[in-house]
Coordinates of C-alpha atoms in Angstrom, one line a residue:
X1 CA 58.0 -24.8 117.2
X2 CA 60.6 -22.2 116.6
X3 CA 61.7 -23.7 113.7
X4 CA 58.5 -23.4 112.5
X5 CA 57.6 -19.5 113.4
X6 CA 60.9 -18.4 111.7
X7 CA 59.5 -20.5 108.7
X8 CA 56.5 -18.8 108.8
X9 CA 58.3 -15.5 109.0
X10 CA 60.2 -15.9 106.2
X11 CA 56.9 -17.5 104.2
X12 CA 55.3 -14.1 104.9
X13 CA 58.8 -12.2 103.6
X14 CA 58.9 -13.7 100.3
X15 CA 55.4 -13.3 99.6
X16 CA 55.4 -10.2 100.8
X17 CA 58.4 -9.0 98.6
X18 CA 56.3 -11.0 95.6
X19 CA 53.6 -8.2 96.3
X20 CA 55.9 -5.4 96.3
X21 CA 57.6 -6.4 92.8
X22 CA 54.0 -7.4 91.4
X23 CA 53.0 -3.7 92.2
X24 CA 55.9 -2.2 90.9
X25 CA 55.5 -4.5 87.5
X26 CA 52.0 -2.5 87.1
X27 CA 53.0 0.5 88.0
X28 CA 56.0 0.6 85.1
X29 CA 53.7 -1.4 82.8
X30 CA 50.7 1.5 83.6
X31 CA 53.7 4.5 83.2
X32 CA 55.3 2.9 80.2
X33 CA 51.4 2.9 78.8
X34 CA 50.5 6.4 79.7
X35 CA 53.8 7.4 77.9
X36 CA 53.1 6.3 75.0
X37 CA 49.2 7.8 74.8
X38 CA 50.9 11.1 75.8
X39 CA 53.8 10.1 72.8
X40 CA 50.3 9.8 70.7
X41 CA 48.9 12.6 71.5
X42 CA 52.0 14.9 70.7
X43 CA 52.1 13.4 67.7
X44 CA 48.6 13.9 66.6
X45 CA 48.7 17.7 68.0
X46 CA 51.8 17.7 65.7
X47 CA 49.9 16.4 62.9
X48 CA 46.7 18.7 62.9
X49 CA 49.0 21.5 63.0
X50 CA 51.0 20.9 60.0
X51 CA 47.8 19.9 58.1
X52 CA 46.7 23.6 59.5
X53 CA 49.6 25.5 57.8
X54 CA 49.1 23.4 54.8
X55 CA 45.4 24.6 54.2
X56 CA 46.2 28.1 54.8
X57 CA 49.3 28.6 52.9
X58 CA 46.6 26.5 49.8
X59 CA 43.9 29.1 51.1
X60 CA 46.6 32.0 50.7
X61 CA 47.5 31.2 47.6
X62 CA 44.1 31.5 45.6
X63 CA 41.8 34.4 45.0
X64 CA 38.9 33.8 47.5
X65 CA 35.1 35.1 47.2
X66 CA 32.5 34.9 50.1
X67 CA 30.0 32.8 48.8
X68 CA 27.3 32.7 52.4
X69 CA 28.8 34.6 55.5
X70 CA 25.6 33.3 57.3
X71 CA 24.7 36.5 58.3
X72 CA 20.8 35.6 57.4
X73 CA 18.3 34.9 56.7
X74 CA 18.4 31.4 57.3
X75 CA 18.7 29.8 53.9
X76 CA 19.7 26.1 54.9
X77 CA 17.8 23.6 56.1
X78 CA 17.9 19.9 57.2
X79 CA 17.4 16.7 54.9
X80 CA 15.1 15.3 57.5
X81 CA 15.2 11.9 54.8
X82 CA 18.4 11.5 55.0
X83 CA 19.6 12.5 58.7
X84 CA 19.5 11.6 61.9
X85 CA 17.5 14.2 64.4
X86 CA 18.7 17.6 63.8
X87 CA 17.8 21.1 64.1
X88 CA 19.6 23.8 61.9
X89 CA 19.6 27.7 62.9
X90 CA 21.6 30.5 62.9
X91 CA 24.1 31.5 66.0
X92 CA 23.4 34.4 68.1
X93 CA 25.3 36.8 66.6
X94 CA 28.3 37.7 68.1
X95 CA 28.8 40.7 70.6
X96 CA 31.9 42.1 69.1
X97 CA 32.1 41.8 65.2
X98 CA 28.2 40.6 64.9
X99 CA 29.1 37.4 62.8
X100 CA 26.5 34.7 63.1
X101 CA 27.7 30.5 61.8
X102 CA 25.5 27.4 60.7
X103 CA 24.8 25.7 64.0
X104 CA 23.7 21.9 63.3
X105 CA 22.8 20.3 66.6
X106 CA 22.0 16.7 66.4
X107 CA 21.1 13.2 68.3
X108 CA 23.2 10.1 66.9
X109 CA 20.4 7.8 65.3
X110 CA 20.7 4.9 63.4
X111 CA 22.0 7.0 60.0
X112 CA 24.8 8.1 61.9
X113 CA 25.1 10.9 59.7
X114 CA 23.3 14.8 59.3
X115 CA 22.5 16.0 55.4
X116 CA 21.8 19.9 55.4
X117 CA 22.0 21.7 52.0
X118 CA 21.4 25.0 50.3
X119 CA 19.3 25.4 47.5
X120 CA 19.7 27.9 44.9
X121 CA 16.9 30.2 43.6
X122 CA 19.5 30.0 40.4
X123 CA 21.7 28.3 39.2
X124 CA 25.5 29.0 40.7
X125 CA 28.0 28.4 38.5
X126 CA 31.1 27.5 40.0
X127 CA 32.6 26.4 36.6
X128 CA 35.4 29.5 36.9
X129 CA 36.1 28.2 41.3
X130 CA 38.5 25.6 41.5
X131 CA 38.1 24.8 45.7
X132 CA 35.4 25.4 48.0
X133 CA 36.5 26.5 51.8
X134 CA 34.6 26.6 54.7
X135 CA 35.3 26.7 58.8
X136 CA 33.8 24.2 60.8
X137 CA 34.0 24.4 64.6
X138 CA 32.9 21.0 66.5
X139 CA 31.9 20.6 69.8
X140 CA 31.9 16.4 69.6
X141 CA 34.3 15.0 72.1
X142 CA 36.2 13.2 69.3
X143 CA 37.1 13.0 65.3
X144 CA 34.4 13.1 62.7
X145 CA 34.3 13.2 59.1
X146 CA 32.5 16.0 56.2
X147 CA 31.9 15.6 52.8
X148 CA 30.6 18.1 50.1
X149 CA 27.7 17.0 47.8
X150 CA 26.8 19.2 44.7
X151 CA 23.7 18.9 42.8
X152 CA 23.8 20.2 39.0
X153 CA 21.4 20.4 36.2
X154 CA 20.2 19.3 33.6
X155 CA 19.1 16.3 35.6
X156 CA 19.9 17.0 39.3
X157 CA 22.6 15.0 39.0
X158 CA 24.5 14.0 42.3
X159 CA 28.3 14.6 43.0
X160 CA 29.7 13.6 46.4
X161 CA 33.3 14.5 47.0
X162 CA 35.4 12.5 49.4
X163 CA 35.5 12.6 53.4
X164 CA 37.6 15.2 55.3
X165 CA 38.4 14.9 59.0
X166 CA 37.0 17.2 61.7
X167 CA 39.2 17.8 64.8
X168 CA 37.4 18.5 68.2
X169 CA 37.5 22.6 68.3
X170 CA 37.6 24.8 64.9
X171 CA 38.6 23.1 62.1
X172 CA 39.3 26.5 59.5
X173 CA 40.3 26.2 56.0
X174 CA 38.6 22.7 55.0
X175 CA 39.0 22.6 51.7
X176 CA 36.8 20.6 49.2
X177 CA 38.8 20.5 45.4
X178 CA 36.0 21.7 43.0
X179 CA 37.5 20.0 39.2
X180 CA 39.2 17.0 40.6
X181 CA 38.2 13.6 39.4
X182 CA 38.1 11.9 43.2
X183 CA 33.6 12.1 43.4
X184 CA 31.3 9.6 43.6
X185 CA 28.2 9.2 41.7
X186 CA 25.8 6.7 41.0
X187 CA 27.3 6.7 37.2
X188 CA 30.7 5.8 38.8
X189 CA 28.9 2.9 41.1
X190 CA 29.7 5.3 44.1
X191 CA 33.4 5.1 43.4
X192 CA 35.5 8.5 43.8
X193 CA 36.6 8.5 40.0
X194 CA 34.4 11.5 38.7
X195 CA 34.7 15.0 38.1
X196 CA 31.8 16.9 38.8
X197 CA 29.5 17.6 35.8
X198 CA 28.8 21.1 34.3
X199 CA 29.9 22.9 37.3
X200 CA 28.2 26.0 35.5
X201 CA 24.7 25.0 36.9
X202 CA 25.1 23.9 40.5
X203 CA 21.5 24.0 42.0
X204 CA 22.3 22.2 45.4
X205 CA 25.1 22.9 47.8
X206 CA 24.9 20.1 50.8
X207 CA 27.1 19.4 53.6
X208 CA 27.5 16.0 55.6
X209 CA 28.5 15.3 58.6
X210 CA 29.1 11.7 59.9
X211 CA 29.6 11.9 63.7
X212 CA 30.6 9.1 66.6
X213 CA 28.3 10.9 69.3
X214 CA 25.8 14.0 69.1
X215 CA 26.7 17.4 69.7
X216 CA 27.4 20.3 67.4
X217 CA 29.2 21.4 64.7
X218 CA 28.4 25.3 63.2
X219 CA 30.3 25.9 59.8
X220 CA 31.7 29.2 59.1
X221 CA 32.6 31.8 56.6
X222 CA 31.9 29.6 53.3
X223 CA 34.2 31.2 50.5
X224 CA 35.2 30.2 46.7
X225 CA 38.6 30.1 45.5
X226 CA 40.5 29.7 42.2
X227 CA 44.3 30.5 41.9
X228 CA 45.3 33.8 42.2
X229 CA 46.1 35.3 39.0
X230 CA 49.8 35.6 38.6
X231 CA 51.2 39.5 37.2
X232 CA 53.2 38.5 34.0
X233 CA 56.6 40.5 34.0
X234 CA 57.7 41.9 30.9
X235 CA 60.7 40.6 29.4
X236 CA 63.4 43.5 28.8
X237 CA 66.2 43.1 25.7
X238 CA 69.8 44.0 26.7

């Protein structure tokens, strides 16, 4: 019988030390994880920061118009077609400086996507513009992604550039290139190989935002850019 208590004893060590190493395999495996989402992390901050500087050293560089400040009234509206739920007004403006933004508020449906555009009483021309800028401030929990379409005449013919991705907080300086051959159309079988057509009658200006989960995005200070003209220096004879 003693035999067999100092058998049980040790029984009960082992498994006991078996417990203790099992929770201390979880506990590294669960650290070595969160090290590597915080490694992630760091490295994403890192990213969205250099892809910052990068847009507004571009943004810096060119000669940049205000092309809708949306200060009002209210000239955009919601492609109720082509969009989930949505409502689209203007912020309150601000206390300070009195600037108002584009606030799209929206419920994810089955289009997963919001369509609001701008129609022009004229035609813009944008033919002399070689980017179009705009600040976009989200309030979704996670990444989603913006295009720019572009309607032009004769023949309302439909340009849609490619997607840009939206951080979580204010995006500024997304930038849309204006004469690169990277749209889609329905000429191009919805392949990004075209340039947009005669950029000297744009009609429609439309933005759209493909989010994960609803929320909010307002867009900001829309400008125009081209490069900056560049002073020629006269050449002197010695």
């Amino acid at each position: 019988m003693r035999r067999l208590g100092w058998l049980c004893v040790v029984v009960l060590l082992i498994g006991s030390i078996g417990c203790v190493s099992e929770a201390e395999r979880l506990k590294r495996q669960e650290a070595r994880i969160e090290a590597k989402r915080l490694e992630a992390e760091a490295a994403r901050k890192a990213n969205l920061a250099r892809e910052s500087l990068q847009r507004e050293q571009a943004v810096a560089a060119m000669q940049v118009i205000v092309a809708d400040d949306f200060g009002g009234p209210l000239r955009w509206q919601l492609d109720a077609r082509e969009s989930d739920a949505a409502k689209v007004a203007l912020t309150t403006p601000d206390a300070k400086t009195k600037e108002r933004a584009l606030e799209v508020s929206f419920t994810l449906g089955e289009k997963k996507k919001v369509v609001v555009n701008r129609r022009a009483t004229t035609a813009m021309d944008l033919s002399n513009h070689t980017a179009m800028i705009v600040d976009v401030k989200s309030d979704l929990k996670a990444d989603c992604v913006l295009s720019l379409a572009l309607h032009t005449q004769p023949g309302w013919k439909y340009f849609e550039s490619p997607k840009v991705t939206l951080s979580p907080g204010v995006n500024q300086n997304v930038i849309f290139r204006l004469q690169e051959a990277n749209f889609k159309t329905a000429e191009s079988k919805w392949q990004y190989t075209q340039k947009v057509a005669n950029l000297k009658a744009v009609t429609v200006v439309t933005f759209i935002v493909h989010p994960t989960t609803s929320g909010r995005v307002e867009f900001d200070n829309l400008r125009l850019g081209k490069p900056a003209a560049v002073k020629a220096e006269k050449a002197t004879k010695k």
